[in-house]
């Protein structure tokens, strides 16, 4: 009986994790760019933009510019790679903002 329950739990876990990974994955270049821009705009509103002091553009904007440049040259693979990197960074900006909610300095009570 234990083996049956454990097996059923494992099968359910694998099945549900497979469904979870198929959600909302943009596949086309335009979908990736639009999602990266919207996430970056959302992060910009609250000040969670990844940028170094000497940079004119943030990392997301820089990768989107690289993607647009590659797209204009006809290099679809490089454009998709740069756009995917921009989306990854935009998601990380949002994740950092979400993780920072409710944080306080250790000396504050």
XYZ file of C-alpha atoms in Angstrom:
109
model
C 0.000 0.000 0.000
C 2.854 2.386 0.833
C 4.526 1.694 -2.506
C 1.292 2.438 -4.327
C 0.831 5.764 -2.544
C 4.449 6.771 -3.092
C 4.232 5.836 -6.764
C 1.018 7.795 -7.194
C 2.544 10.828 -5.499
C 5.607 10.680 -7.746
C 3.512 10.343 -10.901
C 1.335 13.277 -9.852
C 4.387 15.414 -9.088
C 5.993 14.692 -12.438
C 2.744 15.326 -14.297
C 2.095 18.631 -12.559
C 5.666 19.864 -12.940
C 5.469 19.101 -16.650
C 2.350 21.239 -16.950
C 3.914 24.039 -14.952
C 6.934 24.368 -17.215
C 4.734 24.783 -20.306
C 3.015 27.923 -19.041
C 3.553 31.320 -20.647
C 6.823 30.677 -22.415
C 7.071 33.172 -25.239
C 8.475 31.584 -28.360
C 8.545 34.290 -31.000
C 10.942 37.211 -31.103
C 8.172 39.809 -30.863
C 6.583 38.070 -27.841
C 9.902 37.953 -26.019
C 10.665 41.608 -26.746
C 7.215 42.823 -25.727
C 7.284 40.820 -22.486
C 10.792 42.068 -21.655
C 9.745 45.677 -22.286
C 6.617 45.404 -20.147
C 8.443 43.729 -17.245
C 11.256 46.269 -17.440
C 8.762 49.155 -17.459
C 7.095 47.668 -14.382
C 10.447 47.366 -12.610
C 11.381 50.919 -13.639
C 8.316 52.331 -11.893
C 9.594 51.114 -8.538
C 13.298 51.751 -9.145
C 14.462 48.164 -9.554
C 16.445 48.651 -12.753
C 19.763 46.887 -13.169
C 22.258 49.461 -14.362
C 25.768 50.554 -13.506
C 26.604 54.216 -12.945
C 28.590 54.684 -16.148
C 26.042 52.932 -18.363
C 23.769 55.067 -20.525
C 21.258 52.239 -20.898
C 20.143 49.602 -18.438
C 21.049 45.975 -19.106
C 17.595 45.184 -20.484
C 17.632 48.173 -22.822
C 21.174 47.322 -23.927
C 20.259 43.729 -24.810
C 17.102 44.890 -26.586
C 19.213 47.321 -28.626
C 21.604 44.485 -29.491
C 18.636 42.340 -30.500
C 17.216 45.080 -32.710
C 20.616 45.633 -34.338
C 21.019 41.906 -35.037
C 17.448 41.711 -36.340
C 18.082 44.586 -38.747
C 21.186 42.776 -40.054
C 19.120 39.628 -40.573
C 20.793 37.562 -37.855
C 17.727 35.949 -36.307
C 19.654 33.645 -33.955
C 21.636 36.481 -32.346
C 18.530 38.656 -32.127
C 16.596 35.907 -30.363
C 19.508 35.215 -28.019
C 19.849 38.905 -27.011
C 16.077 39.280 -26.596
C 15.959 36.162 -24.411
C 18.762 37.555 -22.248
C 16.842 40.842 -21.904
C 13.745 38.915 -20.806
C 15.775 36.924 -18.285
C 17.182 40.115 -16.751
C 13.764 41.796 -16.703
C 12.334 38.805 -14.840
C 15.234 38.995 -12.388
C 14.515 42.686 -11.751
C 10.917 41.830 -10.872
C 12.022 38.897 -8.715
C 14.420 41.151 -6.813
C 11.613 43.635 -6.193
C 9.315 40.890 -4.935
C 12.018 39.518 -2.640
C 12.637 42.971 -1.164
C 9.057 43.427 -0.011
C 8.959 43.510 3.764
C 12.731 43.525 4.290
C 14.023 45.654 7.116
C 17.488 46.414 8.368
C 18.609 44.095 11.153
C 19.099 46.951 13.578
C 15.497 48.133 13.136
C 12.814 46.612 15.311
